């Protein structure tokens, strides 16, 4: 049976843990860690099969787990990602924005090769990455337009130097257009999908991002267009937010669970 360590016991971590506990993911959750002791205690309280709460994130991979699942923050990836691979464990990352820092990407990518381990990045809150990966060498343009309710964008660094007042937006309004690289620094909590798209395709400086604030929407919507010698692809994803964390889409959680099911199963594998 696959043994899993979990880093981060919030909205995504909790749903992954419950999927393991119910047998939906054929694995054992052996160890968990969260900076918030309360969050880890609450999570363990919900489970029939209780994992051990460890004292720091590095202890997750010093135990004999097969994979550590990160569902915490970009800081957690920077802090603990390398030690997971050095301890010869696989790693699944949800805070994908951390990998748009080229030095972090290179360190983790080299460690995968050195220690013969794999990092898994679930498709998260978008779809179509299988197609984008396949046509990578023939891509000429990739763009993503993300539309969210203004409250989902609150707190972003972008607004420190902007005259836009999110509270006064009364109809759909484009508030940012630029590269995925620029979006990373200005909207760090909203860029996981742009980061995934960049990493699957033609990189963060050639992936165009538009962010729209729409006070009339209750969904997180992503419209992706990719074109090149192969032809053209268009994807439209309308996500309902998770009730425990409206910034996280239900699809992101389901894609994390599906990635782990695939990791833990010997079976026919569908998709590229
Ligand atoms: N790939 C995607 O499509 C996608 C989609 C949604 C969210 N995410 C990312 O996944 C991560 C988790 O999302 P969530 O909705 O579960 O968030 P959440 O806020 O509900 O939970 C995060 C948990 O991690 C803990 N935490 C934060 N930093 C930590 C650290 N350095 N070490 C240990 N614990 C730490 C927090 O205390 C919290 O309990 C976030 O970084 C989020 O941006 C990715």
GROMACS .gro file of C-alpha atoms and ligand atoms in nm:
model
  316
    1UNK     CA    1   0.000   0.000   0.000
    2UNK     CA    2   0.130   0.346  -0.094
    3UNK     CA    3   0.223   0.558   0.207
    4UNK     CA    4   0.149   0.931   0.187
    5UNK     CA    5   0.273   1.230   0.390
    6UNK     CA    6   0.064   1.549   0.372
    7UNK     CA    7   0.204   1.902   0.397
    8UNK     CA    8  -0.086   2.144   0.449
    9UNK     CA    9  -0.417   2.063   0.617
   10UNK     CA   10  -0.643   2.331   0.465
   11UNK     CA   11  -0.918   2.302   0.203
   12UNK     CA   12  -0.725   2.083  -0.044
   13UNK     CA   13  -0.529   1.882   0.216
   14UNK     CA   14  -0.846   1.798   0.408
   15UNK     CA   15  -1.029   1.668   0.099
   16UNK     CA   16  -0.726   1.459  -0.003
   17UNK     CA   17  -0.704   1.312   0.349
   18UNK     CA   18  -1.076   1.228   0.350
   19UNK     CA   19  -1.041   1.061   0.007
   20UNK     CA   20  -0.760   0.842   0.144
   21UNK     CA   21  -0.953   0.766   0.463
   22UNK     CA   22  -1.262   0.658   0.268
   23UNK     CA   23  -1.060   0.429   0.039
   24UNK     CA   24  -1.123   0.641  -0.272
   25UNK     CA   25  -0.745   0.679  -0.297
   26UNK     CA   26  -0.592   0.333  -0.229
   27UNK     CA   27  -0.322   0.448   0.014
   28UNK     CA   28  -0.242   0.510   0.380
   29UNK     CA   29  -0.200   0.864   0.512
   30UNK     CA   30   0.079   0.809   0.764
   31UNK     CA   31   0.203   1.160   0.856
   32UNK     CA   32   0.073   1.517   0.833
   33UNK     CA   33   0.215   1.862   0.901
   34UNK     CA   34   0.068   2.214   0.900
   35UNK     CA   35   0.219   2.537   1.038
   36UNK     CA   36  -0.113   2.569   1.219
   37UNK     CA   37  -0.128   2.301   1.489
   38UNK     CA   38  -0.500   2.364   1.509
   39UNK     CA   39  -0.546   2.288   1.137
   40UNK     CA   40  -0.361   1.955   1.165
   41UNK     CA   41  -0.551   1.859   1.483
   42UNK     CA   42  -0.888   1.941   1.324
   43UNK     CA   43  -0.799   1.734   1.017
   44UNK     CA   44  -0.683   1.432   1.219
   45UNK     CA   45  -1.005   1.457   1.422
   46UNK     CA   46  -1.206   1.399   1.104
   47UNK     CA   47  -1.025   1.076   1.010
   48UNK     CA   48  -1.097   0.715   1.111
   49UNK     CA   49  -0.736   0.611   1.045
   50UNK     CA   50  -0.530   0.867   1.235
   51UNK     CA   51  -0.198   0.979   1.086
   52UNK     CA   52   0.084   1.103   1.310
   53UNK     CA   53   0.127   1.482   1.331
   54UNK     CA   54   0.497   1.562   1.286
   55UNK     CA   55   0.678   1.861   1.435
   56UNK     CA   56   0.824   2.011   1.116
   57UNK     CA   57   0.775   1.966   0.740
   58UNK     CA   58   1.112   1.796   0.689
   59UNK     CA   59   1.008   1.508   0.917
   60UNK     CA   60   0.736   1.408   0.668
   61UNK     CA   61   0.991   1.273   0.423
   62UNK     CA   62   1.228   1.130   0.684
   63UNK     CA   63   0.958   0.870   0.754
   64UNK     CA   64   0.915   0.587   0.500
   65UNK     CA   65   0.647   0.748   0.283
   66UNK     CA   66   0.634   0.700  -0.096
   67UNK     CA   67   0.517   1.053  -0.170
   68UNK     CA   68   0.476   1.385   0.007
   69UNK     CA   69   0.176   1.589  -0.104
   70UNK     CA   70   0.219   1.967  -0.075
   71UNK     CA   71  -0.111   2.157  -0.035
   72UNK     CA   72   0.015   2.449   0.175
   73UNK     CA   73   0.183   2.750   0.008
   74UNK     CA   74   0.464   2.859  -0.222
   75UNK     CA   75   0.683   2.906   0.089
   76UNK     CA   76   0.629   2.542   0.181
   77UNK     CA   77   0.755   2.435  -0.164
   78UNK     CA   78   1.064   2.657  -0.128
   79UNK     CA   79   1.128   2.535   0.228
   80UNK     CA   80   1.065   2.161   0.205
   81UNK     CA   81   1.054   2.060  -0.163
   82UNK     CA   82   1.423   1.980  -0.201
   83UNK     CA   83   1.449   1.778   0.121
   84UNK     CA   84   1.161   1.555   0.006
   85UNK     CA   85   1.353   1.460  -0.309
   86UNK     CA   86   1.684   1.427  -0.121
   87UNK     CA   87   1.509   1.180   0.110
   88UNK     CA   88   1.416   0.988  -0.207
   89UNK     CA   89   1.041   1.047  -0.193
   90UNK     CA   90   0.820   1.159  -0.480
   91UNK     CA   91   0.649   1.497  -0.443
   92UNK     CA   92   0.314   1.633  -0.556
   93UNK     CA   93   0.291   2.014  -0.564
   94UNK     CA   94  -0.030   2.220  -0.559
   95UNK     CA   95   0.136   2.563  -0.503
   96UNK     CA   96   0.271   2.554  -0.857
   97UNK     CA   97   0.340   2.930  -0.870
   98UNK     CA   98   0.661   2.857  -0.672
   99UNK     CA   99   0.805   2.689  -0.983
  100UNK     CA  100   0.794   3.006  -1.193
  101UNK     CA  101   1.100   3.112  -0.993
  102UNK     CA  102   1.359   2.966  -1.229
  103UNK     CA  103   1.611   2.893  -0.953
  104UNK     CA  104   1.353   2.687  -0.759
  105UNK     CA  105   1.247   2.509  -1.079
  106UNK     CA  106   1.608   2.421  -1.169
  107UNK     CA  107   1.696   2.302  -0.818
  108UNK     CA  108   1.392   2.074  -0.797
  109UNK     CA  109   1.423   1.951  -1.156
  110UNK     CA  110   1.793   1.863  -1.106
  111UNK     CA  111   1.708   1.688  -0.776
  112UNK     CA  112   1.447   1.473  -0.955
  113UNK     CA  113   1.720   1.350  -1.189
  114UNK     CA  114   1.987   1.314  -0.917
  115UNK     CA  115   1.763   1.118  -0.680
  116UNK     CA  116   1.552   0.947  -0.951
  117UNK     CA  117   1.227   1.081  -0.809
  118UNK     CA  118   0.926   1.250  -0.972
  119UNK     CA  119   0.737   1.572  -0.904
  120UNK     CA  120   0.366   1.559  -0.997
  121UNK     CA  121   0.175   1.878  -1.080
  122UNK     CA  122  -0.200   1.806  -1.106
  123UNK     CA  123  -0.385   2.004  -1.373
  124UNK     CA  124  -0.548   2.194  -1.086
  125UNK     CA  125  -0.828   2.433  -1.165
  126UNK     CA  126  -0.792   2.406  -1.545
  127UNK     CA  127  -0.821   2.143  -1.818
  128UNK     CA  128  -0.648   2.087  -2.150
  129UNK     CA  129  -0.287   2.059  -2.031
  130UNK     CA  130  -0.261   1.714  -2.194
  131UNK     CA  131  -0.322   1.879  -2.533
  132UNK     CA  132  -0.095   2.177  -2.462
  133UNK     CA  133   0.192   1.943  -2.362
  134UNK     CA  134   0.151   1.737  -2.680
  135UNK     CA  135   0.173   2.038  -2.912
  136UNK     CA  136   0.439   2.220  -2.708
  137UNK     CA  137   0.699   2.222  -2.989
  138UNK     CA  138   0.448   2.364  -3.239
  139UNK     CA  139   0.289   2.631  -3.016
  140UNK     CA  140   0.305   2.991  -3.132
  141UNK     CA  141   0.069   3.161  -2.885
  142UNK     CA  142  -0.103   3.080  -2.555
  143UNK     CA  143  -0.336   3.301  -2.358
  144UNK     CA  144  -0.559   3.268  -2.053
  145UNK     CA  145  -0.839   3.500  -1.943
  146UNK     CA  146  -0.940   3.449  -1.581
  147UNK     CA  147  -1.266   3.600  -1.459
  148UNK     CA  148  -1.344   3.617  -1.087
  149UNK     CA  149  -1.561   3.809  -0.847
  150UNK     CA  150  -1.369   4.121  -0.724
  151UNK     CA  151  -1.359   3.980  -0.368
  152UNK     CA  152  -1.148   3.686  -0.491
  153UNK     CA  153  -0.880   3.931  -0.605
  154UNK     CA  154  -0.859   4.131  -0.284
  155UNK     CA  155  -0.519   4.163  -0.119
  156UNK     CA  156  -0.320   4.118  -0.443
  157UNK     CA  157   0.004   4.320  -0.464
  158UNK     CA  158  -0.118   4.469  -0.794
  159UNK     CA  159  -0.360   4.700  -0.606
  160UNK     CA  160  -0.078   4.864  -0.403
  161UNK     CA  161   0.007   5.073  -0.714
  162UNK     CA  162  -0.331   5.083  -0.886
  163UNK     CA  163  -0.615   5.335  -0.874
  164UNK     CA  164  -0.872   5.056  -0.919
  165UNK     CA  165  -1.104   5.019  -0.622
  166UNK     CA  166  -1.242   4.665  -0.627
  167UNK     CA  167  -1.540   4.765  -0.412
  168UNK     CA  168  -1.661   5.021  -0.668
  169UNK     CA  169  -1.658   4.789  -0.972
  170UNK     CA  170  -2.019   4.764  -1.090
  171UNK     CA  171  -1.974   4.570  -1.415
  172UNK     CA  172  -1.722   4.334  -1.574
  173UNK     CA  173  -1.380   4.507  -1.599
  174UNK     CA  174  -1.036   4.401  -1.725
  175UNK     CA  175  -0.791   4.490  -1.450
  176UNK     CA  176  -0.468   4.329  -1.575
  177UNK     CA  177  -0.312   4.227  -1.904
  178UNK     CA  178   0.046   4.103  -1.923
  179UNK     CA  179   0.267   3.796  -1.921
  180UNK     CA  180   0.230   3.505  -1.680
  181UNK     CA  181   0.566   3.611  -1.534
  182UNK     CA  182   0.429   3.957  -1.447
  183UNK     CA  183   0.104   3.805  -1.318
  184UNK     CA  184   0.303   3.588  -1.076
  185UNK     CA  185   0.449   3.884  -0.894
  186UNK     CA  186   0.131   4.094  -0.897
  187UNK     CA  187  -0.134   3.827  -0.822
  188UNK     CA  188   0.058   3.555  -0.633
  189UNK     CA  189  -0.258   3.390  -0.493
  190UNK     CA  190  -0.429   3.368  -0.831
  191UNK     CA  191  -0.154   3.244  -1.061
  192UNK     CA  192  -0.138   2.867  -1.013
  193UNK     CA  193  -0.334   2.812  -1.335
  194UNK     CA  194  -0.119   3.057  -1.534
  195UNK     CA  195   0.190   2.887  -1.391
  196UNK     CA  196   0.066   2.542  -1.496
  197UNK     CA  197  -0.014   2.669  -1.844
  198UNK     CA  198   0.331   2.829  -1.878
  199UNK     CA  199   0.515   2.521  -1.759
  200UNK     CA  200   0.315   2.294  -1.994
  201UNK     CA  201   0.361   2.522  -2.295
  202UNK     CA  202   0.591   2.801  -2.406
  203UNK     CA  203   0.702   2.953  -2.077
  204UNK     CA  204   0.593   3.236  -1.852
  205UNK     CA  205   0.723   3.521  -2.070
  206UNK     CA  206   0.526   3.409  -2.377
  207UNK     CA  207   0.202   3.311  -2.200
  208UNK     CA  208  -0.043   3.603  -2.197
  209UNK     CA  209  -0.271   3.657  -1.899
  210UNK     CA  210  -0.582   3.872  -1.870
  211UNK     CA  211  -0.762   3.910  -1.536
  212UNK     CA  212  -1.121   4.030  -1.532
  213UNK     CA  213  -1.316   4.132  -1.221
  214UNK     CA  214  -1.689   4.063  -1.259
  215UNK     CA  215  -1.921   4.150  -0.968
  216UNK     CA  216  -2.203   3.945  -1.127
  217UNK     CA  217  -2.020   3.610  -1.131
  218UNK     CA  218  -2.024   3.336  -0.868
  219UNK     CA  219  -1.768   3.122  -1.056
  220UNK     CA  220  -1.394   3.123  -1.129
  221UNK     CA  221  -1.382   3.109  -1.508
  222UNK     CA  222  -1.074   3.035  -1.722
  223UNK     CA  223  -1.077   3.076  -2.100
  224UNK     CA  224  -0.763   2.934  -2.264
  225UNK     CA  225  -0.659   2.971  -2.629
  226UNK     CA  226  -0.356   2.807  -2.785
  227UNK     CA  227  -0.254   2.823  -3.151
  228UNK     CA  228   0.033   2.712  -3.369
  229UNK     CA  229   0.135   2.486  -3.658
  230UNK     CA  230  -0.083   2.204  -3.518
  231UNK     CA  231  -0.403   2.412  -3.536
  232UNK     CA  232  -0.592   2.577  -3.253
  233UNK     CA  233  -0.730   2.475  -2.912
  234UNK     CA  234  -0.982   2.657  -2.695
  235UNK     CA  235  -1.079   2.555  -2.342
  236UNK     CA  236  -1.344   2.709  -2.121
  237UNK     CA  237  -1.362   2.604  -1.756
  238UNK     CA  238  -1.632   2.741  -1.525
  239UNK     CA  239  -1.543   2.641  -1.170
  240UNK     CA  240  -1.752   2.652  -0.857
  241UNK     CA  241  -1.543   2.759  -0.558
  242UNK     CA  242  -1.483   2.520  -0.266
  243UNK     CA  243  -1.714   2.614   0.025
  244UNK     CA  244  -1.421   2.595   0.275
  245UNK     CA  245  -1.192   2.823   0.071
  246UNK     CA  246  -1.362   3.029  -0.204
  247UNK     CA  247  -1.019   3.104  -0.358
  248UNK     CA  248  -0.984   2.732  -0.437
  249UNK     CA  249  -1.198   2.574  -0.708
  250UNK     CA  250  -1.366   2.237  -0.660
  251UNK     CA  251  -1.190   2.114  -0.976
  252UNK     CA  252  -0.846   2.179  -0.820
  253UNK     CA  253  -0.934   1.943  -0.535
  254UNK     CA  254  -1.076   1.675  -0.764
  255UNK     CA  255  -0.771   1.692  -0.989
  256UNK     CA  256  -0.540   1.644  -0.689
  257UNK     CA  257  -0.741   1.338  -0.582
  258UNK     CA  258  -0.735   1.196  -0.937
  259UNK     CA  259  -0.357   1.243  -0.965
  260UNK     CA  260  -0.306   1.052  -0.640
  261UNK     CA  261  -0.546   0.774  -0.747
  262UNK     CA  262  -0.338   0.733  -1.063
  263UNK     CA  263  -0.012   0.734  -0.861
  264UNK     CA  264  -0.145   0.465  -0.625
  265UNK     CA  265  -0.305   0.232  -0.881
  266UNK     CA  266  -0.173  -0.030  -1.119
  267UNK     CA  267  -0.435   0.000  -1.388
  268UNK     CA  268  -0.511   0.126  -1.737
  269UNK     CA  269  -0.407   0.492  -1.747
  270UNK     CA  270  -0.610   0.725  -1.965
  271UNK     CA  271  -0.486   1.051  -2.113
  272UNK     CA  272  -0.151   1.193  -2.217
  273LIG     N1  273  -0.277   2.409  -0.867
  273LIG     C1  274  -0.396   2.470  -0.857
  273LIG     O1  275  -0.475   2.478  -0.954
  273LIG     C2  276  -0.438   2.525  -0.724
  273LIG     C3  277  -0.572   2.558  -0.702
  273LIG     C4  278  -0.608   2.606  -0.578
  273LIG     C5  279  -0.512   2.626  -0.480
  273LIG     N2  280  -0.382   2.598  -0.506
  273LIG     C6  281  -0.278   2.621  -0.405
  273LIG     O2  282  -0.273   2.509  -0.316
  273LIG     C7  283  -0.234   2.553  -0.186
  273LIG     C8  284  -0.335   2.504  -0.082
  273LIG     O3  285  -0.463   2.555  -0.114
  273LIG     P1  286  -0.583   2.545  -0.007
  273LIG     O4  287  -0.705   2.592  -0.075
  273LIG     O5  288  -0.583   2.411   0.059
  273LIG     O6  289  -0.535   2.656   0.098
  273LIG     P2  290  -0.581   2.673   0.251
  273LIG     O7  291  -0.548   2.813   0.285
  273LIG     O8  292  -0.721   2.626   0.270
  273LIG     O9  293  -0.485   2.573   0.331
  273LIG     C9  294  -0.345   2.587   0.334
  273LIG    C10  295  -0.295   2.526   0.465
  273LIG    O10  296  -0.151   2.521   0.458
  273LIG    C11  297  -0.095   2.575   0.579
  273LIG     N3  298   0.032   2.636   0.544
  273LIG    C12  299   0.055   2.750   0.473
  273LIG     N4  300   0.186   2.768   0.457
  273LIG    C13  301   0.250   2.664   0.518
  273LIG    C14  302   0.386   2.627   0.533
  273LIG     N5  303   0.486   2.701   0.484
  273LIG     N6  304   0.413   2.513   0.600
  273LIG    C15  305   0.311   2.437   0.650
  273LIG     N7  306   0.180   2.466   0.639
  273LIG    C16  307   0.151   2.580   0.573
  273LIG    C17  308  -0.198   2.674   0.632
  273LIG    O11  309  -0.186   2.684   0.773
  273LIG    C18  310  -0.331   2.610   0.589
  273LIG    O12  311  -0.382   2.523   0.688
  273LIG    C19  312  -0.224   2.708  -0.194
  273LIG    O13  313  -0.089   2.747  -0.214
  273LIG    C20  314  -0.305   2.742  -0.317
  273LIG    O14  315  -0.260   2.863  -0.382
  273LIG    C21  316  -0.345   2.546  -0.625
   0.00000   0.00000   0.00000
